[in-house]
Amino acid sequence: MDLDYFSHTLPIILPLFFLYTEIHYRFPFIFSRYFKKEPEILADIPHRIGPNKKIPIMLLIKDADKYPIELFNINITIQQNGEILFNKNYNFDLLINQYWWSKIIHVKREKIKGHVLIDVQFNYKVKESTKTILNHNLKLLKPIPFKVYLSNTNLPGNDLVQYGDIHYHSNLTDDMVEYGAPLEPTLEACSALELDFICNTD
């Protein structure tokens, strides 16, 4: 073995392991800064909402079959220019212990339009610990608000124009590299975005 070569390449190789973000996968014999004994918990929201469309707040929980949780409630806040325009608590009191769990909460836009910031706070218990997280529970990733544009006009075009996503992975793509959301919340998001089609590339 060329020890000189190994000593030069090791600083390049090792950081690649520690950049890995899947919280339940660990390389053998290597400590993971991301690993935690609870399911992936995250919210997701389309970046744009068409006129006369409700805002679909997607709640996604994965791997609760390994790490069951009791979901007490979530709180949704919508802000614009520092002013809170919407704040509501949704009670669940639900034991979640399946591999995939998802829920969509539809928020009426009322007269809100333009750029807004949305936060989703989860309150839950895993084992004997009661926790509160904002938007997700992924370690080392800052929980910044969702930036969403509430449009007052439709996408430009006519009957000859169609908008779509030609490469989308749902939760049927499921490995240590990536996974997507279930199809039901995905289609809700597509409708809010005013997309005409998606191509499922699982």
mmCIF file of N, CA, C and O in Angstrom, residues 115-185:
data_model
loop_
_atom_site.group_PDB
_atom_site.id
_atom_site.type_symbol
_atom_site.label_atom_id
_atom_site.label_comp_id
_atom_site.label_asym_id
_atom_site.label_seq_id
_atom_site.Cartn_x
_atom_site.Cartn_y
_atom_site.Cartn_z
ATOM 1 N N HIS A 115 -45.644 37.475 -1.476
ATOM 2 C CA HIS A 115 -44.664 36.607 -0.828
ATOM 3 C C HIS A 115 -44.944 36.512 0.672
ATOM 4 O O HIS A 115 -45.135 37.538 1.340
ATOM 5 N N VAL A 116 -44.970 35.295 1.187
ATOM 6 C CA VAL A 116 -45.196 35.069 2.613
ATOM 7 C C VAL A 116 -44.165 34.070 3.136
ATOM 8 O O VAL A 116 -43.528 33.339 2.366
ATOM 9 N N LEU A 117 -44.012 34.042 4.454
ATOM 10 C CA LEU A 117 -43.184 33.057 5.139
ATOM 11 C C LEU A 117 -44.100 32.174 5.977
ATOM 12 O O LEU A 117 -44.965 32.680 6.708
ATOM 13 N N ILE A 118 -43.918 30.864 5.855
ATOM 14 C CA ILE A 118 -44.779 29.920 6.572
ATOM 15 C C ILE A 118 -43.917 29.012 7.439
ATOM 16 O O ILE A 118 -42.915 28.459 6.975
ATOM 17 N N ASP A 119 -44.322 28.853 8.689
ATOM 18 C CA ASP A 119 -43.661 27.943 9.620
ATOM 19 C C ASP A 119 -44.652 26.908 10.120
ATOM 20 O O ASP A 119 -45.833 27.218 10.357
ATOM 21 N N VAL A 120 -44.152 25.667 10.260
ATOM 22 C CA VAL A 120 -44.969 24.560 10.768
ATOM 23 C C VAL A 120 -44.253 23.981 11.983
ATOM 24 O O VAL A 120 -43.157 23.442 11.873
ATOM 25 N N GLN A 121 -44.885 24.102 13.131
ATOM 26 C CA GLN A 121 -44.284 23.607 14.374
ATOM 27 C C GLN A 121 -44.940 22.289 14.776
ATOM 28 O O GLN A 121 -46.159 22.202 14.871
ATOM 29 N N PHE A 122 -44.119 21.259 14.983
ATOM 30 C CA PHE A 122 -44.592 19.951 15.425
ATOM 31 C C PHE A 122 -44.344 19.801 16.930
ATOM 32 O O PHE A 122 -43.240 20.083 17.405
ATOM 33 N N ASN A 123 -45.343 19.330 17.658
ATOM 34 C CA ASN A 123 -45.193 19.001 19.067
ATOM 35 C C ASN A 123 -45.510 17.524 19.243
ATOM 36 O O ASN A 123 -46.621 17.081 18.919
ATOM 37 N N TYR A 124 -44.546 16.750 19.746
ATOM 38 C CA TYR A 124 -44.709 15.302 19.785
ATOM 39 C C TYR A 124 -43.885 14.691 20.912
ATOM 40 O O TYR A 124 -43.065 15.379 21.554
ATOM 41 N N LYS A 125 -44.086 13.398 21.118
ATOM 42 C CA LYS A 125 -43.307 12.659 22.112
ATOM 43 C C LYS A 125 -42.746 11.410 21.474
ATOM 44 O O LYS A 125 -43.458 10.670 20.796
ATOM 45 N N VAL A 126 -41.454 11.176 21.646
ATOM 46 C CA VAL A 126 -40.804 9.961 21.181
ATOM 47 C C VAL A 126 -40.160 9.330 22.404
ATOM 48 O O VAL A 126 -39.407 9.985 23.127
ATOM 49 N N LYS A 127 -40.493 8.058 22.662
ATOM 50 C CA LYS A 127 -40.124 7.396 23.915
ATOM 51 C C LYS A 127 -40.668 8.243 25.059
ATOM 52 O O LYS A 127 -41.843 8.478 25.155
ATOM 53 N N GLU A 128 -39.806 8.719 25.935
ATOM 54 C CA GLU A 128 -40.284 9.515 27.062
ATOM 55 C C GLU A 128 -39.969 10.997 26.912
ATOM 56 O O GLU A 128 -40.169 11.781 27.849
ATOM 57 N N SER A 129 -39.496 11.393 25.732
ATOM 58 C CA SER A 129 -39.093 12.786 25.517
ATOM 59 C C SER A 129 -40.161 13.550 24.749
ATOM 60 O O SER A 129 -40.580 13.128 23.671
ATOM 61 N N THR A 130 -40.578 14.682 25.294
ATOM 62 C CA THR A 130 -41.493 15.577 24.600
ATOM 63 C C THR A 130 -40.673 16.615 23.846
ATOM 64 O O THR A 130 -39.778 17.240 24.419
ATOM 65 N N LYS A 131 -40.974 16.784 22.557
ATOM 66 C CA LYS A 131 -40.147 17.640 21.714
ATOM 67 C C LYS A 131 -40.994 18.614 20.901
ATOM 68 O O LYS A 131 -42.161 18.359 20.607
ATOM 69 N N THR A 132 -40.359 19.703 20.514
ATOM 70 C CA THR A 132 -40.933 20.697 19.613
ATOM 71 C C THR A 132 -39.910 20.983 18.525
ATOM 72 O O THR A 132 -38.748 21.285 18.828
ATOM 73 N N ILE A 133 -40.326 20.866 17.269
ATOM 74 C CA ILE A 133 -39.435 21.167 16.155
ATOM 75 C C ILE A 133 -40.142 22.110 15.196
ATOM 76 O O ILE A 133 -41.373 22.193 15.170
ATOM 77 N N LEU A 134 -39.352 22.799 14.387
ATOM 78 C CA LEU A 134 -39.897 23.746 13.422
ATOM 79 C C LEU A 134 -39.550 23.288 12.010
ATOM 80 O O LEU A 134 -38.370 23.220 11.635
ATOM 81 N N ASN A 135 -40.551 22.893 11.269
ATOM 82 C CA ASN A 135 -40.470 22.518 9.843
ATOM 83 C C ASN A 135 -39.822 21.158 9.569
ATOM 84 O O ASN A 135 -40.204 20.492 8.620
ATOM 85 N N HIS A 136 -38.846 20.737 10.365
ATOM 86 C CA HIS A 136 -38.242 19.415 10.182
ATOM 87 C C HIS A 136 -37.407 19.072 11.408
ATOM 88 O O HIS A 136 -37.133 19.929 12.259
ATOM 89 N N ASN A 137 -36.997 17.794 11.482
ATOM 90 C CA ASN A 137 -36.137 17.367 12.595
ATOM 91 C C ASN A 137 -34.781 16.850 12.108
ATOM 92 O O ASN A 137 -34.157 16.027 12.765
ATOM 93 N N LEU A 138 -34.334 17.321 10.955
ATOM 94 C CA LEU A 138 -33.059 16.886 10.410
ATOM 95 C C LEU A 138 -31.914 17.607 11.114
ATOM 96 O O LEU A 138 -31.887 18.842 11.177
ATOM 97 N N LYS A 139 -30.981 16.851 11.642
ATOM 98 C CA LYS A 139 -29.879 17.423 12.395
ATOM 99 C C LYS A 139 -28.963 18.252 11.495
ATOM 100 O O LYS A 139 -28.762 17.932 10.328
ATOM 101 N N LEU A 140 -28.413 19.307 12.062
ATOM 102 C CA LEU A 140 -27.433 20.174 11.412
ATOM 103 C C LEU A 140 -28.008 20.972 10.245
ATOM 104 O O LEU A 140 -27.271 21.589 9.491
ATOM 105 N N LEU A 141 -29.337 20.954 10.069
ATOM 106 C CA LEU A 141 -29.971 21.734 9.002
ATOM 107 C C LEU A 141 -30.870 22.783 9.644
ATOM 108 O O LEU A 141 -31.812 22.447 10.366
ATOM 109 N N LYS A 142 -30.580 24.036 9.423
ATOM 110 C CA LYS A 142 -31.301 25.122 10.067
ATOM 111 C C LYS A 142 -32.765 25.147 9.621
ATOM 112 O O LYS A 142 -33.054 25.075 8.425
ATOM 113 N N PRO A 143 -33.704 25.244 10.565
ATOM 114 C CA PRO A 143 -35.135 25.241 10.208
ATOM 115 C C PRO A 143 -35.620 26.616 9.754
ATOM 116 O O PRO A 143 -36.221 27.379 10.505
ATOM 117 N N ILE A 144 -35.347 26.954 8.500
ATOM 118 C CA ILE A 144 -35.768 28.262 7.983
ATOM 119 C C ILE A 144 -37.228 28.195 7.515
ATOM 120 O O ILE A 144 -37.735 27.128 7.158
ATOM 121 N N PRO A 145 -37.955 29.323 7.515
ATOM 122 C CA PRO A 145 -39.355 29.324 7.073
ATOM 123 C C PRO A 145 -39.480 28.983 5.585
ATOM 124 O O PRO A 145 -38.548 29.185 4.796
ATOM 125 N N PHE A 146 -40.644 28.483 5.203
ATOM 126 C CA PHE A 146 -40.944 28.246 3.795
ATOM 127 C C PHE A 146 -41.266 29.594 3.137
ATOM 128 O O PHE A 146 -42.085 30.362 3.648
ATOM 129 N N LYS A 147 -40.640 29.861 2.001
ATOM 130 C CA LYS A 147 -40.931 31.066 1.237
ATOM 131 C C LYS A 147 -41.910 30.691 0.127
ATOM 132 O O LYS A 147 -41.573 29.916 -0.772
ATOM 133 N N VAL A 148 -43.118 31.225 0.214
ATOM 134 C CA VAL A 148 -44.196 30.846 -0.705
ATOM 135 C C VAL A 148 -44.763 32.103 -1.361
ATOM 136 O O VAL A 148 -44.970 33.128 -0.695
ATOM 137 N N TYR A 149 -45.009 32.000 -2.664
ATOM 138 C CA TYR A 149 -45.612 33.113 -3.386
ATOM 139 C C TYR A 149 -47.081 32.794 -3.652
ATOM 140 O O TYR A 149 -47.406 31.819 -4.333
ATOM 141 N N LEU A 150 -47.964 33.616 -3.099
ATOM 142 C CA LEU A 150 -49.402 33.461 -3.306
ATOM 143 C C LEU A 150 -49.806 34.342 -4.478
ATOM 144 O O LEU A 150 -49.991 35.552 -4.340
ATOM 145 N N SER A 151 -49.917 33.708 -5.646
ATOM 146 C CA SER A 151 -50.135 34.463 -6.876
ATOM 147 C C SER A 151 -51.579 34.923 -7.013
ATOM 148 O O SER A 151 -52.517 34.233 -6.582
ATOM 149 N N ASN A 152 -51.737 36.070 -7.623
ATOM 150 C CA ASN A 152 -53.077 36.588 -7.895
ATOM 151 C C ASN A 152 -53.460 36.391 -9.357
ATOM 152 O O ASN A 152 -54.543 36.781 -9.776
ATOM 153 N N THR A 153 -52.544 35.780 -10.131
ATOM 154 C CA THR A 153 -52.816 35.529 -11.548
ATOM 155 C C THR A 153 -52.415 34.100 -11.892
ATOM 156 O O THR A 153 -51.555 33.500 -11.244
ATOM 157 N N ASN A 154 -53.030 33.568 -12.940
ATOM 158 C CA ASN A 154 -52.698 32.229 -13.405
ATOM 159 C C ASN A 154 -51.364 32.231 -14.141
ATOM 160 O O ASN A 154 -50.862 33.287 -14.544
ATOM 161 N N LEU A 155 -50.808 31.048 -14.348
ATOM 162 C CA LEU A 155 -49.596 30.932 -15.145
ATOM 163 C C LEU A 155 -49.884 31.419 -16.570
ATOM 164 O O LEU A 155 -50.977 31.213 -17.096
ATOM 165 N N PRO A 156 -48.920 32.063 -17.224
ATOM 166 C CA PRO A 156 -49.157 32.582 -18.575
ATOM 167 C C PRO A 156 -49.296 31.452 -19.595
ATOM 168 O O PRO A 156 -48.753 30.365 -19.419
ATOM 169 N N GLY A 157 -50.046 31.710 -20.660
ATOM 170 C CA GLY A 157 -50.177 30.716 -21.719
ATOM 171 C C GLY A 157 -51.596 30.637 -22.241
ATOM 172 O O GLY A 157 -52.428 31.512 -21.999
ATOM 173 N N ASN A 158 -51.853 29.555 -22.973
ATOM 174 C CA ASN A 158 -53.188 29.317 -23.516
ATOM 175 C C ASN A 158 -53.433 27.808 -23.535
ATOM 176 O O ASN A 158 -52.699 27.053 -22.899
ATOM 177 N N ASP A 159 -54.451 27.368 -24.259
ATOM 178 C CA ASP A 159 -54.805 25.943 -24.286
ATOM 179 C C ASP A 159 -53.722 25.075 -24.916
ATOM 180 O O ASP A 159 -53.737 23.858 -24.758
ATOM 181 N N LEU A 160 -52.788 25.681 -25.646
ATOM 182 C CA LEU A 160 -51.717 24.922 -26.283
ATOM 183 C C LEU A 160 -50.488 24.760 -25.385
ATOM 184 O O LEU A 160 -49.536 24.079 -25.750
ATOM 185 N N VAL A 161 -50.522 25.410 -24.216
ATOM 186 C CA VAL A 161 -49.378 25.373 -23.298
ATOM 187 C C VAL A 161 -49.729 24.488 -22.104
ATOM 188 O O VAL A 161 -50.807 24.611 -21.527
ATOM 189 N N GLN A 162 -48.811 23.596 -21.767
ATOM 190 C CA GLN A 162 -48.981 22.773 -20.572
ATOM 191 C C GLN A 162 -47.722 22.861 -19.714
ATOM 192 O O GLN A 162 -46.602 22.888 -20.222
ATOM 193 N N TYR A 163 -47.948 22.915 -18.412
ATOM 194 C CA TYR A 163 -46.854 22.965 -17.455
ATOM 195 C C TYR A 163 -46.768 21.627 -16.727
ATOM 196 O O TYR A 163 -47.796 21.026 -16.389
ATOM 197 N N GLY A 164 -45.533 21.171 -16.503
ATOM 198 C CA GLY A 164 -45.391 19.904 -15.805
ATOM 199 C C GLY A 164 -43.991 19.701 -15.266
ATOM 200 O O GLY A 164 -43.070 20.469 -15.545
ATOM 201 N N ASP A 165 -43.845 18.649 -14.479
ATOM 202 C CA ASP A 165 -42.554 18.220 -13.939
ATOM 203 C C ASP A 165 -42.241 16.874 -14.572
ATOM 204 O O ASP A 165 -42.978 15.905 -14.366
ATOM 205 N N ILE A 166 -41.156 16.795 -15.344
ATOM 206 C CA ILE A 166 -40.882 15.574 -16.109
ATOM 207 C C ILE A 166 -39.971 14.608 -15.359
ATOM 208 O O ILE A 166 -39.596 13.571 -15.898
ATOM 209 N N HIS A 167 -39.624 14.934 -14.108
ATOM 210 C CA HIS A 167 -38.768 14.010 -13.343
ATOM 211 C C HIS A 167 -39.120 14.137 -11.863
ATOM 212 O O HIS A 167 -38.647 15.031 -11.168
ATOM 213 N N TYR A 168 -39.955 13.221 -11.383
ATOM 214 C CA TYR A 168 -40.384 13.290 -9.981
ATOM 215 C C TYR A 168 -40.287 11.904 -9.338
ATOM 216 O O TYR A 168 -40.744 10.909 -9.903
ATOM 217 N N HIS A 169 -39.707 11.851 -8.135
ATOM 218 C CA HIS A 169 -39.638 10.612 -7.356
ATOM 219 C C HIS A 169 -40.639 10.682 -6.209
ATOM 220 O O HIS A 169 -40.613 11.626 -5.419
ATOM 221 N N SER A 170 -41.498 9.681 -6.116
ATOM 222 C CA SER A 170 -42.433 9.590 -4.995
ATOM 223 C C SER A 170 -41.813 8.736 -3.891
ATOM 224 O O SER A 170 -40.636 8.374 -3.947
ATOM 225 N N ASN A 171 -42.612 8.371 -2.889
ATOM 226 C CA ASN A 171 -42.097 7.518 -1.814
ATOM 227 C C ASN A 171 -41.849 6.082 -2.287
ATOM 228 O O ASN A 171 -41.291 5.279 -1.533
ATOM 229 N N LEU A 172 -42.219 5.770 -3.536
ATOM 230 C CA LEU A 172 -41.898 4.448 -4.082
ATOM 231 C C LEU A 172 -40.418 4.350 -4.438
ATOM 232 O O LEU A 172 -39.894 3.253 -4.613
ATOM 233 N N THR A 173 -39.756 5.498 -4.577
ATOM 234 C CA THR A 173 -38.295 5.509 -4.600
ATOM 235 C C THR A 173 -37.850 5.590 -3.152
ATOM 236 O O THR A 173 -38.125 6.580 -2.477
ATOM 237 N N ASP A 174 -37.198 4.570 -2.665
ATOM 238 C CA ASP A 174 -36.898 4.520 -1.234
ATOM 239 C C ASP A 174 -35.580 3.802 -1.018
ATOM 240 O O ASP A 174 -35.526 2.576 -1.017
ATOM 241 N N ASP A 175 -34.520 4.568 -0.914
ATOM 242 C CA ASP A 175 -33.221 3.981 -0.621
ATOM 243 C C ASP A 175 -32.446 4.942 0.259
ATOM 244 O O ASP A 175 -32.977 5.949 0.725
ATOM 245 N N MET A 176 -31.176 4.648 0.504
ATOM 246 C CA MET A 176 -30.411 5.464 1.444
ATOM 247 C C MET A 176 -29.967 6.790 0.840
ATOM 248 O O MET A 176 -29.354 7.609 1.528
ATOM 249 N N VAL A 177 -30.264 7.011 -0.420
ATOM 250 C CA VAL A 177 -29.869 8.252 -1.074
ATOM 251 C C VAL A 177 -31.025 9.251 -1.130
ATOM 252 O O VAL A 177 -30.863 10.429 -0.851
ATOM 253 N N GLU A 178 -32.228 8.794 -1.479
ATOM 254 C CA GLU A 178 -33.332 9.722 -1.639
ATOM 255 C C GLU A 178 -34.670 9.025 -1.465
ATOM 256 O O GLU A 178 -34.788 7.800 -1.554
ATOM 257 N N TYR A 179 -35.672 9.833 -1.188
ATOM 258 C CA TYR A 179 -37.060 9.378 -1.198
ATOM 259 C C TYR A 179 -37.939 10.593 -1.441
ATOM 260 O O TYR A 179 -37.521 11.736 -1.206
ATOM 261 N N GLY A 180 -39.146 10.354 -1.943
ATOM 262 C CA GLY A 180 -40.071 11.448 -2.207
ATOM 263 C C GLY A 180 -41.311 11.328 -1.361
ATOM 264 O O GLY A 180 -41.427 10.442 -0.515
ATOM 265 N N ALA A 181 -42.253 12.222 -1.593
ATOM 266 C CA ALA A 181 -43.523 12.214 -0.860
ATOM 267 C C ALA A 181 -44.504 11.250 -1.510
ATOM 268 O O ALA A 181 -44.388 10.938 -2.695
ATOM 269 N N PRO A 182 -45.490 10.752 -0.748
ATOM 270 C CA PRO A 182 -46.536 9.926 -1.350
ATOM 271 C C PRO A 182 -47.285 10.676 -2.451
ATOM 272 O O PRO A 182 -47.251 11.911 -2.524
ATOM 273 N N LEU A 183 -47.969 9.924 -3.301
ATOM 274 C CA LEU A 183 -48.593 10.531 -4.472
ATOM 275 C C LEU A 183 -49.748 11.469 -4.124
ATOM 276 O O LEU A 183 -49.949 12.485 -4.793
ATOM 277 N N GLU A 184 -50.519 11.151 -3.082
ATOM 278 C CA GLU A 184 -51.668 12.013 -2.753
ATOM 279 C C GLU A 184 -51.245 13.443 -2.426
ATOM 280 O O GLU A 184 -51.738 14.397 -3.055
ATOM 281 N N PRO A 185 -50.327 13.664 -1.470
ATOM 282 C CA PRO A 185 -49.898 15.051 -1.251
ATOM 283 C C PRO A 185 -49.154 15.648 -2.440
ATOM 284 O O PRO A 185 -49.216 16.858 -2.674
#
